[in-house]
Amino acid sequence: MTATPSTTIASSLRDEWLALACAGLFGVVYWTFWVDPAILDPTNVDWLLDNTDRGVNYLGWALFRDTPWAWPLGLNPRYGLELSSSIVYSDSIPLLALPFKALGGVLPRPFQYLGLWTLVCAVLQGVFGYLLARRLGAGTEAALVASAFCVAAPVLVARSSHLALTAHWTLLAAFYLYFGRATRLLPWIVLLAVVAAIHPYLFIMVLAVFCADLLKRHRLEVTGIPRLLGNGIVAVAISAAIMWSIGMFVGASPEADGFGYFKHDLLGLVDAGRFSRLFVDIPNGAGAYEGYGFLGTGIILLALATLPAMGQLKRISVSEIWPLALVVIVMFVFSLSNAIDIAGTTVLTLPLPDALARLAGILRSSGRFVWPAVYLATIFVVLAMTWRYRRYGTAIAAACLALQVFDMAPGIAATRERATMIAAAPQPISPLWAELAQHYQRVRAIPVQHPGLSWHYASRVAARYGMATDSVYLARVPPLAEAQQRAEEALSTGAFDPGAVYILDDAARTAAAAQARPGDLMTVIDGRHIFAREGCVSLPDLCEGSPVLTLDNMGGATAPHRL
């Protein structure tokens, strides 16, 4: 029986969908190596609380879910009070934080979506790696190998503690759209809008690829400049509206210190760090972890093998590739910052005008901009191998992939143990807080600083008992002067917030004792000095049986007591 064209097409589509599913499965399998699947349990939050980045991601969301809706939608005043900004600056992935907040009334407590997020990112990494390779002309088997290399990229596993930045699939998706054969604005608008609600660094990278795409359309399709500008303005305007709605433009100034410190080293593409037992760990600067860009053992070997055959890439015309190459090179140069390092030693420092330095400070972790170069190199190296050696190229690439995974195994195991795995439970919170939360609505800390005094502990208390707190950690330093002045006045005049429980350092505890009144609560809970105006009046049972101490003999008392 002879196959008809329709059955042939159906079979081809079925095979393509099967291959796509396999690419997604690569993501699932690899994900199980570097995380514990138990993090998918939405009520399991302990794994988030043993790490600064993940702790911020979760605690920002936990307080956001009970915050009344306001405009912008991402405002998060419970996480920071006067120092607050929005859900953006706790890196809680607004793309998910907002819809899950809308469902907050039916969700369990506690609840986290961050484990699911890491799995979705791994799946999409495999899917878009495959789609990109196919769009560039790879056969099914070669595209699957390229997909697996994208999933096994050391730069992805290295971001396991910074959950929003595991969305490297957005870069692959941008490349996929760039190499499309027809001008399609809507997919770009969708991608840019989605990335805008994930993380600003990824948004800038994707936006750069979009600009390269506009330039390519102008050159290849002779698209008029007015139309291109119109397309660009529409896409950027929609993205800006998304960013405004999630609160990206409220709170602290986006400028920050760190440009020239959080950078990529010139040897970073071959600096294995902890993700290789064959390549050496090259010395680098203290902030170079943000610019980690190791290509992987397999990709480096493939690159060396295919270097003489790079002419095979002529399948992609220079006119098609040069706009993308230009923006990727610019991003790579930016990743080096103005203080260029080789093996951790600064060999060249370029002075920047103040205005340019402030602008660069908005993207202070410039090292992250090496990622587009890493993924583009990964895809093209695999394709060059399969194009150059038609019979054995895919098998050789697959063998190099197996070597890369084997080489990374110890680093992945260490990541599993240290980064996103089920760790020891965090420090218990005293049940005394449950009683305090019945009468007080806020947890404040003196001194006012950033990160806040005992910010992790204070935020956990606030999240567990439905309180708000000004002791937080945010991606950008909030304005502190007004809050610091208010705290100083409280210590000097006794004008404490009557609806707050204070966590104090030693100096603030001494100053607060001088302003204490009869009925105030001063105690130590979970090893921290606690003060609450009229705490023993509101909660007599809490202080019952404790000695009535005077300011003179209070000393270092640790039991709840009246004043």
CSV table of N, CA, C and O in Angstrom, one decimal, residues 63-109:
chain,number,residue,atom,x,y,z
A,63,LEU,N,4.4,37.3,51.7
A,63,LEU,CA,3.7,38.5,52.2
A,63,LEU,C,2.9,39.2,51.1
A,63,LEU,O,1.9,39.8,51.4
A,64,PHE,N,3.3,39.0,49.9
A,64,PHE,CA,2.5,39.6,48.8
A,64,PHE,C,1.1,39.0,48.6
A,64,PHE,O,0.1,39.6,48.3
A,65,ARG,N,1.0,37.7,48.9
A,65,ARG,CA,-0.3,37.0,48.7
A,65,ARG,C,-1.4,37.5,49.5
A,65,ARG,O,-2.6,37.5,49.1
A,66,ASP,N,-1.1,38.1,50.7
A,66,ASP,CA,-2.1,38.7,51.6
A,66,ASP,C,-2.2,40.2,51.5
A,66,ASP,O,-3.0,40.8,52.2
A,67,THR,N,-1.5,40.8,50.6
A,67,THR,CA,-1.5,42.2,50.4
A,67,THR,C,-2.8,42.6,49.6
A,67,THR,O,-3.0,42.0,48.5
A,68,PRO,N,-3.6,43.6,50.0
A,68,PRO,CA,-4.7,44.0,49.2
A,68,PRO,C,-4.3,44.5,47.8
A,68,PRO,O,-3.2,45.1,47.7
A,69,TRP,N,-5.1,44.2,46.8
A,69,TRP,CA,-4.8,44.7,45.5
A,69,TRP,C,-4.7,46.2,45.4
A,69,TRP,O,-5.4,46.9,46.0
A,70,ALA,N,-3.7,46.7,44.7
A,70,ALA,CA,-3.5,48.1,44.5
A,70,ALA,C,-2.9,48.3,43.1
A,70,ALA,O,-2.7,47.4,42.4
A,71,TRP,N,-2.6,49.5,42.8
A,71,TRP,CA,-1.9,49.8,41.5
A,71,TRP,C,-0.6,50.6,41.8
A,71,TRP,O,-0.6,51.5,42.6
A,72,PRO,N,0.4,50.1,41.2
A,72,PRO,CA,0.6,49.0,40.3
A,72,PRO,C,0.3,47.7,41.0
A,72,PRO,O,0.4,47.6,42.3
A,73,LEU,N,-0.1,46.7,40.2
A,73,LEU,CA,-0.5,45.4,40.8
A,73,LEU,C,0.6,44.7,41.6
A,73,LEU,O,0.2,43.9,42.5
A,74,GLY,N,1.8,45.0,41.3
A,74,GLY,CA,2.9,44.3,42.0
A,74,GLY,C,3.3,44.9,43.3
A,74,GLY,O,4.3,44.5,44.0
A,75,LEU,N,2.7,46.0,43.8
A,75,LEU,CA,3.1,46.7,45.0
A,75,LEU,C,3.0,45.7,46.2
A,75,LEU,O,2.1,44.9,46.3
A,76,ASN,N,4.1,45.7,47.0
A,76,ASN,CA,4.2,44.8,48.1
A,76,ASN,C,4.5,45.4,49.4
A,76,ASN,O,5.6,45.2,50.0
A,77,PRO,N,3.6,46.3,49.9
A,77,PRO,CA,4.0,47.1,51.1
A,77,PRO,C,4.1,46.2,52.4
A,77,PRO,O,4.8,46.7,53.3
A,78,ARG,N,3.6,45.1,52.4
A,78,ARG,CA,3.8,44.2,53.6
A,78,ARG,C,5.2,43.7,53.8
A,78,ARG,O,5.7,43.4,54.8
A,79,TYR,N,5.9,43.7,52.6
A,79,TYR,CA,7.3,43.3,52.6
A,79,TYR,C,8.2,44.5,52.5
A,79,TYR,O,8.6,44.9,51.5
A,80,GLY,N,8.4,45.2,53.7
A,80,GLY,CA,9.2,46.4,53.7
A,80,GLY,C,8.5,47.6,54.3
A,80,GLY,O,9.2,48.5,54.7
A,81,LEU,N,7.2,47.6,54.4
A,81,LEU,CA,6.5,48.8,55.0
A,81,LEU,C,7.0,50.1,54.3
A,81,LEU,O,6.9,50.2,53.0
A,82,GLU,N,7.6,51.0,55.0
A,82,GLU,CA,8.0,52.3,54.4
A,82,GLU,C,9.2,52.0,53.4
A,82,GLU,O,9.5,52.9,52.6
A,83,LEU,N,9.8,50.9,53.5
A,83,LEU,CA,11.0,50.6,52.7
A,83,LEU,C,10.6,49.7,51.5
A,83,LEU,O,11.4,49.3,50.7
A,84,SER,N,9.3,49.4,51.3
A,84,SER,CA,8.9,48.5,50.4
A,84,SER,C,9.0,49.0,48.9
A,84,SER,O,9.0,50.2,48.7
A,85,SER,N,8.9,48.1,48.0
A,85,SER,CA,8.8,48.4,46.6
A,85,SER,C,7.8,47.5,46.0
A,85,SER,O,6.6,47.7,46.2
A,86,SER,N,8.2,46.5,45.2
A,86,SER,CA,7.2,45.7,44.6
A,86,SER,C,7.7,44.2,44.5
A,86,SER,O,8.8,43.9,44.9
A,87,ILE,N,6.8,43.3,44.0
A,87,ILE,CA,7.2,41.9,43.9
A,87,ILE,C,8.4,41.7,43.0
A,87,ILE,O,9.1,40.7,43.1
A,88,VAL,N,8.6,42.7,42.1
A,88,VAL,CA,9.8,42.6,41.2
A,88,VAL,C,11.1,42.5,42.0
A,88,VAL,O,12.0,41.7,41.6
A,89,TYR,N,11.2,43.3,43.0
A,89,TYR,CA,12.5,43.5,43.7
A,89,TYR,C,12.8,42.4,44.8
A,89,TYR,O,13.8,42.5,45.5
A,90,SER,N,11.8,41.5,45.0
A,90,SER,CA,12.2,40.3,45.7
A,90,SER,C,12.4,39.1,44.8
A,90,SER,O,12.6,38.0,45.2
A,91,ASP,N,12.4,39.4,43.4
A,91,ASP,CA,12.7,38.4,42.4
A,91,ASP,C,11.8,37.2,42.6
A,91,ASP,O,12.2,36.0,42.4
A,92,SER,N,10.5,37.5,42.8
A,92,SER,CA,9.5,36.4,43.1
A,92,SER,C,8.8,36.0,41.8
A,92,SER,O,7.7,35.4,41.9
A,93,ILE,N,9.3,36.4,40.6
A,93,ILE,CA,8.7,36.0,39.3
A,93,ILE,C,7.3,36.5,39.2
A,93,ILE,O,6.3,35.7,39.4
A,94,PRO,N,7.1,37.8,38.9
A,94,PRO,CA,5.7,38.3,38.8
A,94,PRO,C,4.8,37.6,37.9
A,94,PRO,O,3.6,37.5,38.1
A,95,LEU,N,5.4,37.0,36.9
A,95,LEU,CA,4.6,36.2,35.9
A,95,LEU,C,3.7,35.1,36.6
A,95,LEU,O,2.6,34.8,36.2
A,96,LEU,N,4.2,34.6,37.7
A,96,LEU,CA,3.5,33.6,38.5
A,96,LEU,C,2.9,34.2,39.8
A,96,LEU,O,1.9,33.8,40.3
A,97,ALA,N,3.6,35.2,40.4
A,97,ALA,CA,3.2,35.7,41.7
A,97,ALA,C,1.8,36.3,41.5
A,97,ALA,O,0.9,36.2,42.4
A,98,LEU,N,1.5,37.0,40.5
A,98,LEU,CA,0.2,37.7,40.3
A,98,LEU,C,-0.9,36.7,40.2
A,98,LEU,O,-1.9,36.8,40.9
A,99,PRO,N,-0.9,35.8,39.2
A,99,PRO,CA,-2.0,34.8,39.1
A,99,PRO,C,-2.2,34.0,40.4
A,99,PRO,O,-3.3,33.7,40.8
A,100,PHE,N,-1.1,33.6,41.0
A,100,PHE,CA,-1.3,32.8,42.2
A,100,PHE,C,-1.8,33.6,43.4
A,100,PHE,O,-2.5,33.1,44.3
A,101,LYS,N,-1.5,34.9,43.4
A,101,LYS,CA,-2.1,35.8,44.4
A,101,LYS,C,-3.6,35.8,44.2
A,101,LYS,O,-4.4,35.8,45.1
A,102,ALA,N,-4.1,35.9,42.9
A,102,ALA,CA,-5.5,35.9,42.6
A,102,ALA,C,-6.2,34.6,43.1
A,102,ALA,O,-7.4,34.6,43.5
A,103,LEU,N,-5.4,33.5,43.2
A,103,LEU,CA,-6.0,32.3,43.7
A,103,LEU,C,-5.6,32.1,45.2
A,103,LEU,O,-5.9,31.0,45.7
A,104,GLY,N,-5.1,33.1,45.8
A,104,GLY,CA,-4.6,32.9,47.2
A,104,GLY,C,-5.7,32.4,48.2
A,104,GLY,O,-5.3,31.7,49.1
A,105,GLY,N,-6.9,32.7,48.0
A,105,GLY,CA,-8.0,32.3,48.9
A,105,GLY,C,-8.2,30.8,48.9
A,105,GLY,O,-8.7,30.3,49.9
A,106,VAL,N,-7.8,30.1,47.9
A,106,VAL,CA,-8.0,28.6,47.8
A,106,VAL,C,-6.7,27.9,47.9
A,106,VAL,O,-6.7,26.6,47.9
A,107,LEU,N,-5.6,28.6,48.0
A,107,LEU,CA,-4.3,27.9,48.1
A,107,LEU,C,-4.0,27.5,49.5
A,107,LEU,O,-4.4,28.2,50.5
A,108,PRO,N,-3.2,26.4,49.7
A,108,PRO,CA,-2.9,26.0,51.1
A,108,PRO,C,-1.8,27.0,51.7
A,108,PRO,O,-1.3,27.8,50.9
A,109,ARG,N,-1.6,26.9,53.0
A,109,ARG,CA,-0.6,27.7,53.6
A,109,ARG,C,0.3,26.8,54.4
A,109,ARG,O,-0.1,25.9,55.2
